[in-house]
Amino acid sequence: MTAVEVPPRVVGTRLRRREDPALLTGEARFVADLTVPGTLHAAIVRSPVAHARIRSVDLAPALALPGVVAAYTGEDLQGDWAATLPCAWPVTADMKSPAHRPLAVGTVNYVGDAVAVVLAESEYAAHDAAEAVVVDYDPLAAVLDLEDAASDRVLVHEDLGTNVSYTWELSPDPDAVERAFAEAAHTVSGRYVQQRLLPSAMEPRGVLVVPHPFGGDFTVYSATQIPHILRVMLAVTVGVPETSLRVVAPSVGGGFGSKLNVYAEEALALALARKTRKPVRWIEERSEQAVSTIHGRGQIQHIDLAADAGGRITAVRVRLLADMGAYLQLVTPGVPLLGAFLYTGVYDVGAYSFSCTSVFTTKTPTDAYRGAGRPEATYAIERAIDALAREMDLDPAEIRRRNFIPADRFPYDSVAGLVFDSGNYVAALDRCLEIAGYEELRADQARRREEGDPRQIGLGLSSYVEMCGLAPSRVLASLNYSAGGWEAATVRVLPTGKVQVVTGTSPHGQGHETSWSMIAADRLGISPGDVEVLHSDTAVAPYGMDTYGSRSLAVGGTAVYLATERVIDKARRIAAHQLEAAEEDVRLVAGQFQVQGSPDRAMPLAAVAFEAFTAHNLPEGMEPNLEASSHFDPPNFTFPFGTHLAVVEVDTETGAARLLRYVAVDDCGNQINPLIVEGQVHGGIVQGAAQALWEEASYDDDGNLVSTTLADYLVPSAAEVPTFETDSTVTPSPTNPMGVKGVGEAGTIAAAPAVMNAIVDALSTHGVSDIDMPASPQRICRAIQEVRP
Amino acid sequence: MIPAAFDYQRASTLDEAVGLLSANGEDAKLLAGGHSLLPLMRLRLATPALLIDIGRIRELSYVRDEGDRVAIGALTRHRDLEISEALRAHVPILAHVAAQVGDPQVRHRGTIGGSISHGDPASDLPAACLALGATFRAVGPKGERTIAAGDFFRGFLETALAADEVLTEISVPKMDGAGWSFQKFNRRAQDWAIVGVAAVTGANPGVALVNMGMTPLRATAVEEALASGASGAEAASHAADGLDPPSDLNASADYRRHLARVLVRRALEEAAA
Amino acid sequence: MKVSVRVNGVGHEHEVEPRTLLVHYLRDVVGLTGTNIGCDTSSCGACTVLIGGESVKSCTVLAVQADGADITTIEGLADGDRLHPVQEAFREHHALQCGYCTPGMVMAAVSLLAENPDPTEAEVREGLEGNLCRCTGYHNIVKAILAAARVPAESAAS
């Protein structure tokens, strides 16, 4: 046998995604595509008022309609719950958390709060019936403004006695902060409002619960990011043994955190399937989603910077007021904490204090939305450092350079208590400025200013670091999170040499099937096409912590890597035994186990797998089959970083801001598939830019959400954004063997401050120093007019 | 959402449509492309008892050169206006404005007659018709009549059409090379205009505004200033005179007034260029 | 009310309620679930199909309005296992992530290229104004459509 040619490594290549053909041809099945004969369709009656006592609910008009099978109020289902809906993150021991039932009992606490449910034989009949239910409300005052909520003037939940859920502080050395501010040559302060956002995954939520006629088992098909967590939580909430629940996330059309939850409708569908012994299906409508799916952001941020005469930041002080909404959903209270460690950004800062007060309002609950805490933190520090640059008349690039954590200081102990794994911040900035042609852009800006052009341009930088790869379980424990942060993988080589990877991550657009197959194939020296990836079904992949927080690759991908290594170790022992060689002399080269020095003594992986399968001739004491698992719990977070630059043209007459160019240089460590990495960055940029320019979940004075449709909630289209200029630097993470970091949230974290810094930069000669997001034409126009003498 | 239940009748001729309308009165609504009506019905903001589908009356879909005017059948789709050679040559503003309505999918279904008779102040085509001095032909049980665009829009989503009348034709004068401009200001391309301006110069000048009141309307103060010899910039400063524009999520009334002044000035500059 | 249509070249005839939206008819009655529903205000374009070769939002057309129409859905685009050039370009350029907007986006692109076979980047962007995607930032979608436009006509025939 001659030596085989070594195939090129597949990791690092732009392999086209294996997920695509099914999605491109309509073969992929989302929850709404699944049909089971005899299914009952659920529609929810929702509160049209922000805060009220429920006087009465009259289901009779709904029950009288054709095709209607049943209808229930919250009172009717009181006995169907084993527990209230879960919040898994009690951030403090004395955190206040109201009882959250799948259907409201007694009072409603936000517009959209579920009041009753109807079941009908068709979707149309269910909707007609929901319209026919008559609810009599006794209105209470709405609680909308965060500062007003904190004052406890009107209580959202009377039984809690306060609207403050918790106050959480991180202040390692308060005296040092005091001292730094007392001695500062420059200080700047900002009050930034993180408006509420609707995550707006293109696929609305949906759930189908199919009861099995014998044994009391249920299969739950849900548009969820977290089938594993959902299974545990539904078992606890609805009182069904975990062993009787199978949760499947079929094709899921995006999540961005909004499907990282345990929702009332999921619990309802399960309880009603149990009650009626029929399949129950609920599909969310877009205008319903605006109130029934969690919102993102919703914070008021106060940030103060102290700096020395050279513009070096000596202290950062942050106070947050965070909007929980009416209830605590799965990780609602933890979101501000995910940002708490990053308000010093990419800068070498010696003193830091942070406090967060989180309050209830009569609005839809907030929870993790793409970035969850980290975009907010990055926004505050990046806006504030630009303010410091203006105060000192320094270029924003220059002030960043003066403050970056130097590349030779990694691993870096941050003042907030983290260890940043690796980084080279100045390299990303330099590359970004080079691609952009920063000096020419500044010259264009100067020319337009000189000419008094009504169309001014602004340059906005944003240098960020994020913590991803959630996460070391011990660190999560120290933050009172109720679960771990490990991830599971199993790798099996089947008798024919094909490989199965079972992962506990649950993709919904990220391309895990492609990337995980690349990781396994790369180690095994086979084609990724010979690797199948099984996921998102608790019957197939029983262990997992699912997909959120840019954790999947750094934690789940690493588990795949480690399981593959274990499989290779076992295969090597089998091959050595078969080839009658010493184990340490056998190497895996291009899918063949070869005896070092005699390449004609070799066994392909498939042959080893077949030996493992037949178990006719295995080393003494070895178990049959070629399979191994890994449960990887990372020793640290990973810390991706980068610098983005937005070039925005502002029409100073109309207030219109247009994104002219956008340059992004990101460093997510080693890349498995650059095609997928770039895609994540592109999409993230638009979501971040959308917060800056278009999107806002607006409430009126009565607590009605006004932007309930995609006609009012302005998710941008292709016509509103430019083609992006992206590049990357590569600083591997020492935290995991592949040196990967994660990239799912980078664009979103960086983009909002870049765009807002650009707008403020464009208008700085007009005297404008701050504009709230979204920077709508009206807001920009007003800002210009307000400072005009 | 799903529309509330309704009855459906298909009219294959104009007479049939008028007959069905007369027989069913206020409970009936005409359905052409459906792109104004169906969105309202899906949110159950409109719940007509009967829809009369006139979408198949082929004889109402045309663009005809009629000497010094161009006549457009009410069921002509936006897309057909956009690519009409007659309009591009003789009434370019209308072809251009049609291409700004909604998005391509909307333009493949929506009709000029539907857009005009819906009378939405936020629509683009009514403003273009006002600026052009269009006339509308309506047919009812008592026969047909012609209504000037300026007399057509009466109140919020309310027009001069009687409940039993069908809008059949839009007639616009040829522009004979006159200058024109359409300024549509919105936050996303697919959205309604926050404010829009249609301006035509030349022998039959006209300036009309989108979303500056309860109806599509003419900027009469601007037109009068121009007629009395004011400069474009001077005339534009009167763009919001006497107007009471709506306030909504995107724009307060004051901001709309400001936008109207800026956009009318730009429109007049572009039309003159 | 009787509806008779051709969908992807196959005739279908059914009784439907007049209020049945075309998208529900295609998904629930004809059984073609590739066309997705993303909103209720004709905003997102996920439900885009072709009627007579032109893109329409099937959530804003009644099934009865489509009576007699020739409809193409995402399922009708590929020729057996051979993807349509627009589908192929989407795959090549990673123009989809979660894939939920994709059927509508592809149908909008097919219609766009039929009307304008050699569009500029700006024309592609404007032509997609009625289709929302939350994953891709549109960068690769635009790239894919421009690439598909460069595919020679003979290989694009389907």
PDB file of N, CA and C in Angstrom, chain A residues 606-670:
ATOM      1  N   ALA A 606     -12.506   3.261   8.502  1.00  0.00           N
ATOM      2  CA  ALA A 606     -13.679   2.402   8.327  1.00  0.00           C
ATOM      3  C   ALA A 606     -13.372   0.971   8.758  1.00  0.00           C
ATOM      4  N   ALA A 607     -12.156   0.504   8.449  1.00  0.00           N
ATOM      5  CA  ALA A 607     -11.804  -0.858   8.823  1.00  0.00           C
ATOM      6  C   ALA A 607     -11.697  -0.995  10.335  1.00  0.00           C
ATOM      7  N   VAL A 608     -11.149   0.014  10.951  1.00  0.00           N
ATOM      8  CA  VAL A 608     -11.053   0.000  12.419  1.00  0.00           C
ATOM      9  C   VAL A 608     -12.455  -0.017  13.019  1.00  0.00           C
ATOM     10  N   ALA A 609     -13.332   0.817  12.446  1.00  0.00           N
ATOM     11  CA  ALA A 609     -14.702   0.887  12.953  1.00  0.00           C
ATOM     12  C   ALA A 609     -15.401  -0.457  12.806  1.00  0.00           C
ATOM     13  N   PHE A 610     -15.132  -1.119  11.708  1.00  0.00           N
ATOM     14  CA  PHE A 610     -15.783  -2.416  11.496  1.00  0.00           C
ATOM     15  C   PHE A 610     -15.271  -3.439  12.518  1.00  0.00           C
ATOM     16  N   GLU A 611     -13.984  -3.373  12.796  1.00  0.00           N
ATOM     17  CA  GLU A 611     -13.423  -4.260  13.832  1.00  0.00           C
ATOM     18  C   GLU A 611     -14.076  -3.967  15.185  1.00  0.00           C
ATOM     19  N   ALA A 612     -14.254  -2.694  15.460  1.00  0.00           N
ATOM     20  CA  ALA A 612     -14.866  -2.307  16.729  1.00  0.00           C
ATOM     21  C   ALA A 612     -16.301  -2.806  16.797  1.00  0.00           C
ATOM     22  N   PHE A 613     -16.967  -2.827  15.653  1.00  0.00           N
ATOM     23  CA  PHE A 613     -18.368  -3.233  15.564  1.00  0.00           C
ATOM     24  C   PHE A 613     -18.504  -4.746  15.733  1.00  0.00           C
ATOM     25  N   THR A 614     -17.655  -5.513  15.012  1.00  0.00           N
ATOM     26  CA  THR A 614     -17.763  -6.966  15.122  1.00  0.00           C
ATOM     27  C   THR A 614     -17.187  -7.442  16.451  1.00  0.00           C
ATOM     28  N   ALA A 615     -16.251  -6.712  16.968  1.00  0.00           N
ATOM     29  CA  ALA A 615     -15.626  -7.059  18.245  1.00  0.00           C
ATOM     30  C   ALA A 615     -15.034  -8.467  18.234  1.00  0.00           C
ATOM     31  N   HIS A 616     -14.642  -8.915  17.072  1.00  0.00           N
ATOM     32  CA  HIS A 616     -14.052 -10.245  16.978  1.00  0.00           C
ATOM     33  C   HIS A 616     -12.626 -10.277  17.500  1.00  0.00           C
ATOM     34  N   ASN A 617     -11.953  -9.158  17.349  1.00  0.00           N
ATOM     35  CA  ASN A 617     -10.541  -9.189  17.688  1.00  0.00           C
ATOM     36  C   ASN A 617     -10.102  -7.831  18.225  1.00  0.00           C
ATOM     37  N   LEU A 618     -10.581  -7.525  19.448  1.00  0.00           N
ATOM     38  CA  LEU A 618     -10.228  -6.263  20.078  1.00  0.00           C
ATOM     39  C   LEU A 618      -9.184  -6.518  21.153  1.00  0.00           C
ATOM     40  N   PRO A 619      -8.458  -5.474  21.518  1.00  0.00           N
ATOM     41  CA  PRO A 619      -7.487  -5.665  22.600  1.00  0.00           C
ATOM     42  C   PRO A 619      -8.192  -6.195  23.849  1.00  0.00           C
ATOM     43  N   GLU A 620      -7.474  -6.929  24.628  1.00  0.00           N
ATOM     44  CA  GLU A 620      -8.021  -7.550  25.831  1.00  0.00           C
ATOM     45  C   GLU A 620      -8.696  -6.484  26.716  1.00  0.00           C
ATOM     46  N   GLY A 621      -9.962  -6.757  27.094  1.00  0.00           N
ATOM     47  CA  GLY A 621     -10.651  -5.861  28.029  1.00  0.00           C
ATOM     48  C   GLY A 621     -11.326  -4.670  27.392  1.00  0.00           C
ATOM     49  N   MET A 622     -11.149  -4.456  26.096  1.00  0.00           N
ATOM     50  CA  MET A 622     -11.746  -3.284  25.456  1.00  0.00           C
ATOM     51  C   MET A 622     -13.216  -3.542  25.113  1.00  0.00           C
ATOM     52  N   GLU A 623     -14.062  -2.528  25.371  1.00  0.00           N
ATOM     53  CA  GLU A 623     -15.475  -2.666  25.016  1.00  0.00           C
ATOM     54  C   GLU A 623     -15.658  -2.497  23.517  1.00  0.00           C
ATOM     55  N   PRO A 624     -16.697  -3.131  22.975  1.00  0.00           N
ATOM     56  CA  PRO A 624     -16.957  -2.988  21.534  1.00  0.00           C
ATOM     57  C   PRO A 624     -17.366  -1.555  21.168  1.00  0.00           C
ATOM     58  N   ASN A 625     -17.427  -1.350  19.875  1.00  0.00           N
ATOM     59  CA  ASN A 625     -17.896  -0.113  19.234  1.00  0.00           C
ATOM     60  C   ASN A 625     -16.935   1.053  19.398  1.00  0.00           C
ATOM     61  N   LEU A 626     -17.014   1.923  18.415  1.00  0.00           N
ATOM     62  CA  LEU A 626     -16.106   3.073  18.367  1.00  0.00           C
ATOM     63  C   LEU A 626     -16.932   4.323  18.634  1.00  0.00           C
ATOM     64  N   GLU A 627     -16.983   4.670  19.876  1.00  0.00           N
ATOM     65  CA  GLU A 627     -17.835   5.787  20.279  1.00  0.00           C
ATOM     66  C   GLU A 627     -17.243   6.410  21.528  1.00  0.00           C
ATOM     67  N   ALA A 628     -17.331   7.740  21.612  1.00  0.00           N
ATOM     68  CA  ALA A 628     -16.868   8.400  22.827  1.00  0.00           C
ATOM     69  C   ALA A 628     -17.657   9.672  23.043  1.00  0.00           C
ATOM     70  N   SER A 629     -17.753  10.053  24.285  1.00  0.00           N
ATOM     71  CA  SER A 629     -18.473  11.284  24.623  1.00  0.00           C
ATOM     72  C   SER A 629     -17.555  12.227  25.366  1.00  0.00           C
ATOM     73  N   SER A 630     -17.951  13.481  25.345  1.00  0.00           N
ATOM     74  CA  SER A 630     -17.249  14.487  26.137  1.00  0.00           C
ATOM     75  C   SER A 630     -18.278  15.429  26.730  1.00  0.00           C
ATOM     76  N   HIS A 631     -18.071  15.798  27.961  1.00  0.00           N
ATOM     77  CA  HIS A 631     -18.873  16.861  28.569  1.00  0.00           C
ATOM     78  C   HIS A 631     -17.887  17.957  28.941  1.00  0.00           C
ATOM     79  N   PHE A 632     -17.823  18.955  28.114  1.00  0.00           N
ATOM     80  CA  PHE A 632     -16.775  19.974  28.275  1.00  0.00           C
ATOM     81  C   PHE A 632     -17.288  21.145  29.100  1.00  0.00           C
ATOM     82  N   ASP A 633     -16.571  21.426  30.154  1.00  0.00           N
ATOM     83  CA  ASP A 633     -16.886  22.593  30.981  1.00  0.00           C
ATOM     84  C   ASP A 633     -15.680  23.517  30.890  1.00  0.00           C
ATOM     85  N   PRO A 634     -15.799  24.619  30.218  1.00  0.00           N
ATOM     86  CA  PRO A 634     -14.599  25.414  29.917  1.00  0.00           C
ATOM     87  C   PRO A 634     -13.989  26.015  31.179  1.00  0.00           C
ATOM     88  N   PRO A 635     -12.690  26.182  31.187  1.00  0.00           N
ATOM     89  CA  PRO A 635     -12.036  26.784  32.346  1.00  0.00           C
ATOM     90  C   PRO A 635     -12.261  28.297  32.426  1.00  0.00           C
ATOM     91  N   ASN A 636     -12.663  28.906  31.342  1.00  0.00           N
ATOM     92  CA  ASN A 636     -12.828  30.369  31.345  1.00  0.00           C
ATOM     93  C   ASN A 636     -13.782  30.720  30.206  1.00  0.00           C
ATOM     94  N   PHE A 637     -14.270  31.933  30.234  1.00  0.00           N
ATOM     95  CA  PHE A 637     -14.967  32.473  29.069  1.00  0.00           C
ATOM     96  C   PHE A 637     -13.942  32.673  27.953  1.00  0.00           C
ATOM     97  N   THR A 638     -14.442  32.970  26.759  1.00  0.00           N
ATOM     98  CA  THR A 638     -13.547  33.456  25.709  1.00  0.00           C
ATOM     99  C   THR A 638     -13.858  34.935  25.491  1.00  0.00           C
ATOM    100  N   PHE A 639     -12.910  35.653  24.922  1.00  0.00           N
ATOM    101  CA  PHE A 639     -13.060  37.105  24.808  1.00  0.00           C
ATOM    102  C   PHE A 639     -12.766  37.592  23.389  1.00  0.00           C
ATOM    103  N   PRO A 640     -13.709  37.420  22.491  1.00  0.00           N
ATOM    104  CA  PRO A 640     -13.545  37.965  21.141  1.00  0.00           C
ATOM    105  C   PRO A 640     -13.506  39.494  21.211  1.00  0.00           C
ATOM    106  N   PHE A 641     -12.963  40.090  20.192  1.00  0.00           N
ATOM    107  CA  PHE A 641     -12.851  41.558  20.199  1.00  0.00           C
ATOM    108  C   PHE A 641     -12.750  42.053  18.764  1.00  0.00           C
ATOM    109  N   GLY A 642     -12.715  43.349  18.633  1.00  0.00           N
ATOM    110  CA  GLY A 642     -12.534  43.914  17.303  1.00  0.00           C
ATOM    111  C   GLY A 642     -12.795  45.404  17.310  1.00  0.00           C
ATOM    112  N   THR A 643     -12.660  45.997  16.145  1.00  0.00           N
ATOM    113  CA  THR A 643     -13.005  47.409  15.980  1.00  0.00           C
ATOM    114  C   THR A 643     -13.862  47.564  14.735  1.00  0.00           C
ATOM    115  N   HIS A 644     -14.938  48.288  14.891  1.00  0.00           N
ATOM    116  CA  HIS A 644     -15.799  48.599  13.750  1.00  0.00           C
ATOM    117  C   HIS A 644     -15.799  50.113  13.515  1.00  0.00           C
ATOM    118  N   LEU A 645     -16.012  50.456  12.252  1.00  0.00           N
ATOM    119  CA  LEU A 645     -16.108  51.880  11.897  1.00  0.00           C
ATOM    120  C   LEU A 645     -17.340  52.087  11.026  1.00  0.00           C
ATOM    121  N   ALA A 646     -18.202  52.979  11.479  1.00  0.00           N
ATOM    122  CA  ALA A 646     -19.373  53.338  10.676  1.00  0.00           C
ATOM    123  C   ALA A 646     -19.160  54.708  10.066  1.00  0.00           C
ATOM    124  N   VAL A 647     -19.510  54.831   8.793  1.00  0.00           N
ATOM    125  CA  VAL A 647     -19.484  56.133   8.138  1.00  0.00           C
ATOM    126  C   VAL A 647     -20.935  56.476   7.824  1.00  0.00           C
ATOM    127  N   VAL A 648     -21.409  57.539   8.458  1.00  0.00           N
ATOM    128  CA  VAL A 648     -22.823  57.890   8.332  1.00  0.00           C
ATOM    129  C   VAL A 648     -22.940  59.277   7.723  1.00  0.00           C
ATOM    130  N   GLU A 649     -23.843  59.385   6.776  1.00  0.00           N
ATOM    131  CA  GLU A 649     -24.138  60.701   6.213  1.00  0.00           C
ATOM    132  C   GLU A 649     -25.421  61.211   6.856  1.00  0.00           C
ATOM    133  N   VAL A 650     -25.358  62.411   7.386  1.00  0.00           N
ATOM    134  CA  VAL A 650     -26.535  62.983   8.023  1.00  0.00           C
ATOM    135  C   VAL A 650     -27.017  64.174   7.198  1.00  0.00           C
ATOM    136  N   ASP A 651     -28.260  64.101   6.783  1.00  0.00           N
ATOM    137  CA  ASP A 651     -28.897  65.211   6.086  1.00  0.00           C
ATOM    138  C   ASP A 651     -29.373  66.176   7.164  1.00  0.00           C
ATOM    139  N   THR A 652     -28.664  67.276   7.323  1.00  0.00           N
ATOM    140  CA  THR A 652     -28.950  68.159   8.456  1.00  0.00           C
ATOM    141  C   THR A 652     -30.255  68.931   8.277  1.00  0.00           C
ATOM    142  N   GLU A 653     -30.823  68.885   7.077  1.00  0.00           N
ATOM    143  CA  GLU A 653     -32.113  69.558   6.883  1.00  0.00           C
ATOM    144  C   GLU A 653     -33.293  68.661   7.253  1.00  0.00           C
ATOM    145  N   THR A 654     -33.209  67.392   6.889  1.00  0.00           N
ATOM    146  CA  THR A 654     -34.320  66.493   7.200  1.00  0.00           C
ATOM    147  C   THR A 654     -34.050  65.637   8.436  1.00  0.00           C
ATOM    148  N   GLY A 655     -32.794  65.520   8.808  1.00  0.00           N
ATOM    149  CA  GLY A 655     -32.447  64.649   9.932  1.00  0.00           C
ATOM    150  C   GLY A 655     -32.197  63.205   9.528  1.00  0.00           C
ATOM    151  N   ALA A 656     -32.266  62.921   8.251  1.00  0.00           N
ATOM    152  CA  ALA A 656     -32.077  61.535   7.815  1.00  0.00           C
ATOM    153  C   ALA A 656     -30.612  61.123   7.947  1.00  0.00           C
ATOM    154  N   ALA A 657     -30.387  59.957   8.523  1.00  0.00           N
ATOM    155  CA  ALA A 657     -29.026  59.424   8.639  1.00  0.00           C
ATOM    156  C   ALA A 657     -28.921  58.190   7.763  1.00  0.00           C
ATOM    157  N   ARG A 658     -27.888  58.146   6.951  1.00  0.00           N
ATOM    158  CA  ARG A 658     -27.715  57.019   6.035  1.00  0.00           C
ATOM    159  C   ARG A 658     -26.344  56.403   6.255  1.00  0.00           C
ATOM    160  N   LEU A 659     -26.351  55.082   6.375  1.00  0.00           N
ATOM    161  CA  LEU A 659     -25.102  54.362   6.551  1.00  0.00           C
ATOM    162  C   LEU A 659     -24.416  54.271   5.186  1.00  0.00           C
ATOM    163  N   LEU A 660     -23.300  55.015   5.039  1.00  0.00           N
ATOM    164  CA  LEU A 660     -22.606  55.021   3.744  1.00  0.00           C
ATOM    165  C   LEU A 660     -21.665  53.835   3.619  1.00  0.00           C
ATOM    166  N   ARG A 661     -20.891  53.614   4.677  1.00  0.00           N
ATOM    167  CA  ARG A 661     -19.937  52.503   4.674  1.00  0.00           C
ATOM    168  C   ARG A 661     -19.882  51.898   6.063  1.00  0.00           C
ATOM    169  N   TYR A 662     -19.467  50.667   6.107  1.00  0.00           N
ATOM    170  CA  TYR A 662     -19.298  50.031   7.411  1.00  0.00           C
ATOM    171  C   TYR A 662     -18.132  49.055   7.318  1.00  0.00           C
ATOM    172  N   VAL A 663     -17.125  49.314   8.124  1.00  0.00           N
ATOM    173  CA  VAL A 663     -15.925  48.467   8.113  1.00  0.00           C
ATOM    174  C   VAL A 663     -15.846  47.724   9.447  1.00  0.00           C
ATOM    175  N   ALA A 664     -15.657  46.420   9.379  1.00  0.00           N
ATOM    176  CA  ALA A 664     -15.603  45.623  10.603  1.00  0.00           C
ATOM    177  C   ALA A 664     -14.377  44.736  10.587  1.00  0.00           C
ATOM    178  N   VAL A 665     -13.580  44.843  11.633  1.00  0.00           N
ATOM    179  CA  VAL A 665     -12.469  43.901  11.809  1.00  0.00           C
ATOM    180  C   VAL A 665     -12.698  43.178  13.131  1.00  0.00           C
ATOM    181  N   ASP A 666     -12.949  41.900  13.023  1.00  0.00           N
ATOM    182  CA  ASP A 666     -13.274  41.116  14.208  1.00  0.00           C
ATOM    183  C   ASP A 666     -12.211  40.049  14.424  1.00  0.00           C
ATOM    184  N   ASP A 667     -12.027  39.718  15.683  1.00  0.00           N
ATOM    185  CA  ASP A 667     -11.101  38.646  16.036  1.00  0.00           C
ATOM    186  C   ASP A 667     -11.840  37.662  16.926  1.00  0.00           C
ATOM    187  N   CYS A 668     -12.203  36.546  16.333  1.00  0.00           N
ATOM    188  CA  CYS A 668     -12.901  35.515  17.118  1.00  0.00           C
ATOM    189  C   CYS A 668     -12.000  34.302  17.271  1.00  0.00           C
ATOM    190  N   GLY A 669     -10.686  34.542  17.260  1.00  0.00           N
ATOM    191  CA  GLY A 669      -9.747  33.431  17.391  1.00  0.00           C
ATOM    192  C   GLY A 669      -9.678  32.659  16.090  1.00  0.00           C
ATOM    193  N   ASN A 670      -9.342  31.394  16.206  1.00  0.00           N
ATOM    194  CA  ASN A 670      -9.299  30.567  14.996  1.00  0.00           C
ATOM    195  C   ASN A 670     -10.711  30.377  14.453  1.00  0.00           C
TER     196      ASN A 670
END
